[in-house]
Amino acid sequence: MGVLTGCTSDESLTYQTDYSNHRPLRVVGYPSTGSLRTVQEAVWRLADGDVEGLAALAVDDDTHATSTARNWVKAFGSAARGDVTADFYDDGLVRQVVVLYFARSGLTKEIEVRVGEDDTWGLTLAEPDPADAAVTPTWAPPTPGGSGSRTSGAPS
């Protein structure tokens, strides 16, 4: 009689553990599977104060990834422990602009997720100046889902 064992990759197990240990992300718009997963992981890294984990999501070998991640954690880490809504814009084939709405603080953060050279989704982390990292997007509506589409009123 053979024995059947289940195989789960470390990556899958880590994702499942993270998912069960964090508040659910609220979603508006139409993310792709890759963009949704990347944004969800970014919010978890923010909530955990995990600078290295957030920097590891960088889509490029960007020299600013760690300093940007540090700035984001400082500006949004505490707020990411509460309810967060991600409003996805664009079509999500290879790039999406996402606005994160942090309910606890009322802060908003525009981020970009895109497919990198290795065909995996990641974050653009190019805000080494703390002031740039904490800027509220002026084009974004005050509440999630308020504009319907980045192309219908936001600058390109």
mmCIF file of C-alpha atoms in Angstrom:
data_model
loop_
_atom_site.group_PDB
_atom_site.id
_atom_site.type_symbol
_atom_site.label_atom_id
_atom_site.label_comp_id
_atom_site.label_asym_id
_atom_site.label_seq_id
_atom_site.Cartn_x
_atom_site.Cartn_y
_atom_site.Cartn_z
ATOM 1 C CA MET A 1 0.000 0.000 0.000
ATOM 2 C CA GLY A 2 1.442 3.387 -1.009
ATOM 3 C CA VAL A 3 1.456 6.436 1.138
ATOM 4 C CA LEU A 4 0.188 9.689 -0.320
ATOM 5 C CA THR A 5 1.757 12.831 1.041
ATOM 6 C CA GLY A 6 0.824 16.393 0.315
ATOM 7 C CA CYS A 7 3.464 18.663 -1.128
ATOM 8 C CA THR A 8 3.381 22.319 -0.334
ATOM 9 C CA SER A 9 6.123 24.694 -1.327
ATOM 10 C CA ASP A 10 7.713 26.901 1.317
ATOM 11 C CA GLU A 11 6.474 29.930 -0.624
ATOM 12 C CA SER A 12 2.884 28.671 -0.567
ATOM 13 C CA LEU A 13 3.068 27.867 3.142
ATOM 14 C CA THR A 14 4.549 31.294 3.915
ATOM 15 C CA TYR A 15 1.757 32.986 1.952
ATOM 16 C CA GLN A 16 -0.931 30.958 3.748
ATOM 17 C CA THR A 17 0.604 31.742 7.138
ATOM 18 C CA ASP A 18 0.864 35.444 6.289
ATOM 19 C CA TYR A 19 -2.724 35.423 5.057
ATOM 20 C CA SER A 20 -4.033 33.958 8.299
ATOM 21 C CA ASN A 21 -1.901 36.269 10.471
ATOM 22 C CA HIS A 22 -3.008 39.581 8.938
ATOM 23 C CA ARG A 23 -6.163 41.579 8.408
ATOM 24 C CA PRO A 24 -7.765 41.002 5.016
ATOM 25 C CA LEU A 25 -7.034 43.532 2.299
ATOM 26 C CA ARG A 26 -10.108 45.210 0.882
ATOM 27 C CA VAL A 27 -9.974 45.518 -2.892
ATOM 28 C CA VAL A 28 -11.544 47.940 -5.370
ATOM 29 C CA GLY A 29 -10.960 47.761 -9.102
ATOM 30 C CA TYR A 30 -9.605 44.931 -11.186
ATOM 31 C CA PRO A 31 -6.249 43.556 -10.090
ATOM 32 C CA SER A 32 -4.498 40.733 -11.853
ATOM 33 C CA THR A 33 -3.517 37.722 -9.778
ATOM 34 C CA GLY A 34 0.103 38.912 -9.707
ATOM 35 C CA SER A 35 -0.632 42.537 -8.877
ATOM 36 C CA LEU A 36 -3.049 41.552 -6.103
ATOM 37 C CA ARG A 37 -0.594 39.165 -4.493
ATOM 38 C CA THR A 38 2.237 41.718 -4.645
ATOM 39 C CA VAL A 39 0.127 44.474 -3.089
ATOM 40 C CA GLN A 40 -1.147 42.113 -0.399
ATOM 41 C CA GLU A 41 2.420 41.098 0.468
ATOM 42 C CA ALA A 42 3.521 44.743 0.500
ATOM 43 C CA VAL A 43 0.789 45.641 3.007
ATOM 44 C CA TRP A 44 1.800 42.663 5.187
ATOM 45 C CA ARG A 45 5.453 43.762 5.125
ATOM 46 C CA LEU A 46 4.389 47.297 6.073
ATOM 47 C CA ALA A 47 2.243 46.008 8.943
ATOM 48 C CA ASP A 48 5.088 43.823 10.191
ATOM 49 C CA GLY A 49 7.658 46.617 9.939
ATOM 50 C CA ASP A 50 9.670 44.315 7.677
ATOM 51 C CA VAL A 51 11.958 46.636 5.712
ATOM 52 C CA GLU A 52 13.992 43.807 4.167
ATOM 53 C CA GLY A 53 10.884 41.871 3.160
ATOM 54 C CA LEU A 54 9.371 44.947 1.540
ATOM 55 C CA ALA A 55 12.635 45.767 -0.257
ATOM 56 C CA ALA A 56 12.739 42.172 -1.550
ATOM 57 C CA LEU A 57 9.533 42.915 -3.480
ATOM 58 C CA ALA A 58 11.384 45.472 -5.633
ATOM 59 C CA VAL A 59 10.906 44.728 -9.311
ATOM 60 C CA ASP A 60 14.419 45.889 -10.192
ATOM 61 C CA ASP A 61 17.782 45.759 -8.503
ATOM 62 C CA ASP A 62 17.166 49.315 -7.425
ATOM 63 C CA THR A 63 19.746 50.976 -5.225
ATOM 64 C CA HIS A 64 16.882 52.813 -3.519
ATOM 65 C CA ALA A 65 14.764 49.771 -2.589
ATOM 66 C CA THR A 66 15.924 49.477 1.025
ATOM 67 C CA SER A 67 15.787 53.204 1.791
ATOM 68 C CA THR A 68 12.370 53.454 0.127
ATOM 69 C CA ALA A 69 11.100 50.445 2.074
ATOM 70 C CA ARG A 70 12.391 52.002 5.299
ATOM 71 C CA ASN A 71 10.571 55.261 4.485
ATOM 72 C CA TRP A 72 7.331 53.447 3.676
ATOM 73 C CA VAL A 73 7.460 51.411 6.882
ATOM 74 C CA LYS A 74 8.060 54.552 8.917
ATOM 75 C CA ALA A 75 5.250 56.479 7.211
ATOM 76 C CA PHE A 76 2.636 53.708 6.863
ATOM 77 C CA GLY A 77 3.635 50.728 9.016
ATOM 78 C CA SER A 78 1.401 51.497 11.965
ATOM 79 C CA ALA A 79 -1.547 52.351 9.720
ATOM 80 C CA ALA A 80 -1.108 49.077 7.789
ATOM 81 C CA ARG A 81 -1.959 47.131 10.955
ATOM 82 C CA GLY A 82 -5.554 48.347 10.605
ATOM 83 C CA ASP A 83 -7.993 48.126 7.722
ATOM 84 C CA VAL A 84 -6.447 48.831 4.316
ATOM 85 C CA THR A 85 -8.224 49.173 0.991
ATOM 86 C CA ALA A 86 -6.306 48.849 -2.267
ATOM 87 C CA ASP A 87 -7.836 50.657 -5.239
ATOM 88 C CA PHE A 88 -6.430 49.189 -8.481
ATOM 89 C CA TYR A 89 -6.237 51.291 -11.648
ATOM 90 C CA ASP A 90 -5.289 50.469 -15.247
ATOM 91 C CA ASP A 91 -5.684 47.068 -16.867
ATOM 92 C CA GLY A 92 -3.141 45.075 -14.868
ATOM 93 C CA LEU A 93 -1.524 43.217 -17.748
ATOM 94 C CA VAL A 94 2.025 44.342 -17.005
ATOM 95 C CA ARG A 95 1.632 47.331 -14.668
ATOM 96 C CA GLN A 96 -0.911 48.771 -12.261
ATOM 97 C CA VAL A 97 -1.107 51.904 -10.220
ATOM 98 C CA VAL A 98 -2.647 51.201 -6.834
ATOM 99 C CA VAL A 99 -3.784 53.622 -4.156
ATOM 100 C CA LEU A 100 -3.681 52.276 -0.626
ATOM 101 C CA TYR A 101 -6.207 53.761 1.789
ATOM 102 C CA PHE A 102 -5.288 53.289 5.445
ATOM 103 C CA ALA A 103 -8.513 53.539 7.450
ATOM 104 C CA ARG A 104 -6.874 53.953 10.863
ATOM 105 C CA SER A 105 -4.867 57.031 9.916
ATOM 106 C CA GLY A 106 -6.719 58.417 6.901
ATOM 107 C CA LEU A 107 -3.448 58.302 4.944
ATOM 108 C CA THR A 108 -3.218 57.333 1.288
ATOM 109 C CA LYS A 109 -0.247 56.014 -0.670
ATOM 110 C CA GLU A 110 0.154 55.604 -4.427
ATOM 111 C CA ILE A 111 2.279 52.624 -5.410
ATOM 112 C CA GLU A 112 3.131 50.971 -8.695
ATOM 113 C CA VAL A 113 3.278 47.232 -9.249
ATOM 114 C CA ARG A 114 4.608 45.827 -12.477
ATOM 115 C CA VAL A 115 6.143 42.841 -14.150
ATOM 116 C CA GLY A 116 9.930 42.859 -14.013
ATOM 117 C CA GLU A 117 12.521 41.449 -16.376
ATOM 118 C CA ASP A 118 12.141 37.991 -14.816
ATOM 119 C CA ASP A 119 8.379 38.003 -15.603
ATOM 120 C CA THR A 120 7.357 38.214 -11.939
ATOM 121 C CA TRP A 121 5.357 40.971 -10.311
ATOM 122 C CA GLY A 122 7.051 43.422 -7.975
ATOM 123 C CA LEU A 123 7.017 46.971 -6.642
ATOM 124 C CA THR A 124 8.662 50.080 -7.983
ATOM 125 C CA LEU A 125 10.651 51.268 -4.955
ATOM 126 C CA ALA A 126 12.283 54.560 -5.965
ATOM 127 C CA GLU A 127 11.475 57.043 -3.183
ATOM 128 C CA PRO A 128 14.639 57.383 -1.078
ATOM 129 C CA ASP A 129 13.556 60.820 0.201
ATOM 130 C CA PRO A 130 11.200 60.392 3.204
ATOM 131 C CA ALA A 131 9.171 63.418 2.089
ATOM 132 C CA ASP A 132 8.540 61.866 -1.349
ATOM 133 C CA ALA A 133 7.597 58.529 0.187
ATOM 134 C CA ALA A 134 4.866 60.074 2.338
ATOM 135 C CA VAL A 135 3.253 62.289 -0.330
ATOM 136 C CA THR A 136 -0.517 61.958 -0.706
ATOM 137 C CA PRO A 137 -1.515 61.444 -4.357
ATOM 138 C CA THR A 138 -3.320 64.622 -5.428
ATOM 139 C CA TRP A 139 -5.238 62.924 -8.220
ATOM 140 C CA ALA A 140 -6.726 60.135 -6.085
ATOM 141 C CA PRO A 141 -10.277 60.435 -4.780
ATOM 142 C CA PRO A 142 -10.646 60.835 -1.007
ATOM 143 C CA THR A 143 -12.277 57.417 -0.690
ATOM 144 C CA PRO A 144 -11.653 54.134 -2.528
ATOM 145 C CA GLY A 145 -13.525 53.666 -5.790
ATOM 146 C CA GLY A 146 -14.334 57.329 -6.172
ATOM 147 C CA SER A 147 -13.019 57.833 -9.692
ATOM 148 C CA GLY A 148 -13.611 54.497 -11.389
ATOM 149 C CA SER A 149 -10.437 54.557 -13.472
ATOM 150 C CA ARG A 150 -7.008 56.134 -13.404
ATOM 151 C CA THR A 151 -7.448 57.062 -17.033
ATOM 152 C CA SER A 152 -10.631 59.044 -16.310
ATOM 153 C CA GLY A 153 -9.135 62.004 -14.528
ATOM 154 C CA ALA A 154 -5.718 61.143 -13.163
ATOM 155 C CA PRO A 155 -2.538 62.311 -14.814
ATOM 156 C CA SER A 156 -0.665 59.775 -16.916
#
